[in-house]
Amino acid sequence: MTRRKSILPDEVSTDQLAELLGFSARSVREWASRGVIVRGEKPGRYRTLESIRNYVAVLQKDVDEASTSASRVLAEEKAKNARIVRQIKLIQLAKLESGILTLDELDNAWAQFSADLNNAILSVPREARAAIPHLTEHDERTMMRVVGDMLVDLARRAEGMPGVKNVQEFGVLPDD
């Protein structure tokens, strides 16, 4: 196998190598002190091809390390994303299986139940008077006041409970 002759001289000066590599003479000396740039036989001279190959190898190693680091970060981010997607899908599945209600669904159900309960309780005095003939209109009003007081008390107790936005969820409270 025949070896091709390099178009580059075997050795070059500090300034020439700096020009070839695109940096200062001082940088050439610094890279030489690290062992990347190969010193020539005479002072101030450097082996051209070996120095360029070593410098390219260092650059390639830096790129490879940066790429590996970036790949590791990307892999970690992908894993986090996959965990989040999995959690979202589990929540969606549980909701589909009716195992979980949204806060809005829960609030709506609670408000409807509270209004229905309020109406049912407020109808007790009227229905009691209709079912018990000897009750008077005064008795019905007295029962309405007692029932109303109970509803107001329940509404006040509900204030501050999780999911209770305001006590009006218990329906229309009787006037005090």
CSV table of C-alpha atoms in Angstrom, one decimal:
chain,number,residue,atom,x,y,z
A,1,MET,CA,0.0,0.0,0.0
A,2,THR,CA,1.4,3.3,-1.0
A,3,ARG,CA,1.2,6.3,1.3
A,4,ARG,CA,-0.1,9.5,-0.2
A,5,LYS,CA,2.1,12.5,0.2
A,6,SER,CA,0.5,15.2,2.3
A,7,ILE,CA,0.0,18.6,0.8
A,8,LEU,CA,0.9,20.0,4.2
A,9,PRO,CA,4.5,20.5,5.3
A,10,ASP,CA,5.6,18.1,8.1
A,11,GLU,CA,6.3,20.9,10.4
A,12,VAL,CA,5.0,24.5,10.7
A,13,SER,CA,5.7,27.5,12.8
A,14,THR,CA,3.5,28.7,15.7
A,15,ASP,CA,2.0,31.5,13.5
A,16,GLN,CA,1.4,29.1,10.6
A,17,LEU,CA,-0.4,26.5,12.8
A,18,ALA,CA,-2.4,29.3,14.4
A,19,GLU,CA,-3.5,30.4,10.9
A,20,LEU,CA,-4.4,26.8,9.9
A,21,LEU,CA,-6.4,26.2,13.0
A,22,GLY,CA,-8.0,29.6,13.3
A,23,PHE,CA,-6.7,30.8,16.6
A,24,SER,CA,-3.9,32.8,18.2
A,25,ALA,CA,-0.2,31.8,18.6
A,26,ARG,CA,-0.8,31.8,22.3
A,27,SER,CA,-3.6,29.3,22.0
A,28,VAL,CA,-1.2,27.0,19.9
A,29,ARG,CA,1.3,27.1,22.8
A,30,GLU,CA,-1.5,26.4,25.4
A,31,TRP,CA,-2.8,23.4,23.4
A,32,ALA,CA,0.9,22.2,23.0
A,33,SER,CA,1.3,22.3,26.8
A,34,ARG,CA,-1.8,20.1,27.1
A,35,GLY,CA,-0.2,17.6,24.7
A,36,VAL,CA,-2.8,18.1,21.9
A,37,ILE,CA,-0.6,20.1,19.6
A,38,VAL,CA,2.6,18.0,18.9
A,39,ARG,CA,5.9,19.9,19.1
A,40,GLY,CA,8.3,19.5,16.2
A,41,GLU,CA,12.1,18.8,16.3
A,42,LYS,CA,13.0,22.5,16.5
A,43,PRO,CA,11.8,25.0,19.0
A,44,GLY,CA,8.7,27.0,17.9
A,45,ARG,CA,7.9,24.3,15.3
A,46,TYR,CA,5.0,21.9,15.4
A,47,ARG,CA,4.0,18.6,13.6
A,48,THR,CA,1.3,19.7,11.2
A,49,LEU,CA,-0.8,16.7,10.5
A,50,GLU,CA,-0.5,15.1,13.9
A,51,SER,CA,-1.4,18.4,15.6
A,52,ILE,CA,-4.5,18.9,13.4
A,53,ARG,CA,-5.7,15.3,13.9
A,54,ASN,CA,-5.2,15.6,17.7
A,55,TYR,CA,-7.1,18.9,17.8
A,56,VAL,CA,-10.0,17.5,15.7
A,57,ALA,CA,-10.1,14.4,18.0
A,58,VAL,CA,-10.4,16.7,21.1
A,59,LEU,CA,-13.2,18.6,19.4
A,60,GLN,CA,-15.0,15.4,18.4
A,61,LYS,CA,-14.7,14.1,22.0
A,62,ASP,CA,-16.2,17.3,23.3
A,63,VAL,CA,-19.1,17.0,20.8
A,64,ASP,CA,-19.6,13.4,21.8
A,65,GLU,CA,-19.7,14.2,25.5
A,66,ALA,CA,-22.1,17.1,24.9
A,67,SER,CA,-24.2,14.9,22.8
A,68,THR,CA,-24.2,12.1,25.4
A,69,SER,CA,-25.2,14.6,28.1
A,70,ALA,CA,-27.9,16.1,25.9
A,71,SER,CA,-29.2,12.6,25.1
A,72,ARG,CA,-29.3,11.8,28.8
A,73,VAL,CA,-31.2,14.9,29.6
A,74,LEU,CA,-33.6,14.2,26.7
A,75,ALA,CA,-34.1,10.7,27.9
A,76,GLU,CA,-34.9,11.9,31.4
A,77,GLU,CA,-37.4,14.5,30.1
A,78,LYS,CA,-39.0,11.8,27.9
A,79,ALA,CA,-39.4,9.5,30.9
A,80,LYS,CA,-41.0,12.3,33.0
A,81,ASN,CA,-43.3,13.1,30.1
A,82,ALA,CA,-44.3,9.4,29.8
A,83,ARG,CA,-45.0,9.2,33.6
A,84,ILE,CA,-47.3,12.3,33.4
A,85,VAL,CA,-49.1,11.0,30.3
A,86,ARG,CA,-49.6,7.6,32.1
A,87,GLN,CA,-51.0,9.5,35.2
A,88,ILE,CA,-53.4,11.5,33.0
A,89,LYS,CA,-54.6,8.3,31.3
A,90,LEU,CA,-55.1,6.6,34.6
A,91,ILE,CA,-57.2,9.5,35.8
A,92,GLN,CA,-59.2,9.5,32.5
A,93,LEU,CA,-59.8,5.8,32.8
A,94,ALA,CA,-60.9,6.1,36.4
A,95,LYS,CA,-63.3,8.8,35.4
A,96,LEU,CA,-64.7,6.7,32.6
A,97,GLU,CA,-65.2,3.9,35.1
A,98,SER,CA,-67.1,6.4,37.2
A,99,GLY,CA,-64.5,6.1,40.0
A,100,ILE,CA,-63.7,9.8,39.9
A,101,LEU,CA,-65.9,12.9,39.6
A,102,THR,CA,-64.5,16.3,38.5
A,103,LEU,CA,-64.9,19.1,41.0
A,104,ASP,CA,-67.5,20.8,38.8
A,105,GLU,CA,-69.5,17.5,38.6
A,106,LEU,CA,-69.3,17.2,42.4
A,107,ASP,CA,-70.2,20.8,43.0
A,108,ASN,CA,-73.2,20.5,40.6
A,109,ALA,CA,-74.4,17.3,42.3
A,110,TRP,CA,-74.0,18.8,45.8
A,111,ALA,CA,-75.8,22.0,44.8
A,112,GLN,CA,-78.7,20.0,43.3
A,113,PHE,CA,-78.9,17.7,46.4
A,114,SER,CA,-78.9,20.7,48.7
A,115,ALA,CA,-81.6,22.5,46.8
A,116,ASP,CA,-83.8,19.4,46.7
A,117,LEU,CA,-83.2,18.8,50.4
A,118,ASN,CA,-84.1,22.4,51.2
A,119,ASN,CA,-87.3,22.2,49.2
A,120,ALA,CA,-88.3,18.9,50.8
A,121,ILE,CA,-87.7,20.2,54.3
A,122,LEU,CA,-89.6,23.5,53.6
A,123,SER,CA,-92.6,21.5,52.3
A,124,VAL,CA,-92.9,19.6,55.7
A,125,PRO,CA,-95.0,22.2,57.5
A,126,ARG,CA,-97.5,22.5,54.5
A,127,GLU,CA,-97.7,18.7,54.0
A,128,ALA,CA,-98.1,18.2,57.8
A,129,ARG,CA,-101.0,20.6,58.0
A,130,ALA,CA,-102.6,18.9,55.0
A,131,ALA,CA,-102.1,15.4,56.6
A,132,ILE,CA,-103.1,16.5,60.2
A,133,PRO,CA,-106.5,18.3,59.9
A,134,HIS,CA,-106.4,19.8,63.4
A,135,LEU,CA,-103.2,21.9,62.8
A,136,THR,CA,-103.9,25.5,62.4
A,137,GLU,CA,-102.3,28.1,60.1
A,138,HIS,CA,-100.4,29.4,63.1
A,139,ASP,CA,-99.1,25.8,63.7
A,140,GLU,CA,-97.9,25.7,60.1
A,141,ARG,CA,-96.1,29.1,60.4
A,142,THR,CA,-94.5,27.9,63.7
A,143,MET,CA,-93.3,24.7,62.0
A,144,MET,CA,-92.0,26.8,59.0
A,145,ARG,CA,-90.0,29.0,61.4
A,146,VAL,CA,-88.6,25.9,63.2
A,147,VAL,CA,-87.7,24.2,59.9
A,148,GLY,CA,-86.3,27.5,58.5
A,149,ASP,CA,-84.1,28.0,61.6
A,150,MET,CA,-82.8,24.4,61.2
A,151,LEU,CA,-81.9,25.1,57.5
A,152,VAL,CA,-80.2,28.4,58.4
A,153,ASP,CA,-78.2,26.6,61.1
A,154,LEU,CA,-77.2,23.9,58.6
A,155,ALA,CA,-76.2,26.5,56.1
A,156,ARG,CA,-74.0,28.3,58.7
A,157,ARG,CA,-72.4,25.0,59.6
A,158,ALA,CA,-71.7,24.3,56.0
A,159,GLU,CA,-69.8,27.6,55.5
A,160,GLY,CA,-66.1,26.9,55.0
A,161,MET,CA,-66.6,23.2,54.3
A,162,PRO,CA,-64.7,21.9,51.3
A,163,GLY,CA,-66.8,22.2,48.1
A,164,VAL,CA,-69.2,24.7,49.6
A,165,LYS,CA,-68.8,27.9,47.7
A,166,ASN,CA,-71.6,29.7,49.5
A,167,VAL,CA,-74.5,28.8,51.8
A,168,GLN,CA,-77.0,29.5,49.0
A,169,GLU,CA,-76.2,26.0,47.8
A,170,PHE,CA,-78.7,24.9,50.4
A,171,GLY,CA,-81.4,26.7,48.5
A,172,VAL,CA,-83.4,29.8,49.4
A,173,LEU,CA,-83.2,30.3,53.1
A,174,PRO,CA,-86.3,31.8,54.8
A,175,ASP,CA,-86.1,35.4,55.8
A,176,ASP,CA,-84.9,36.0,59.3
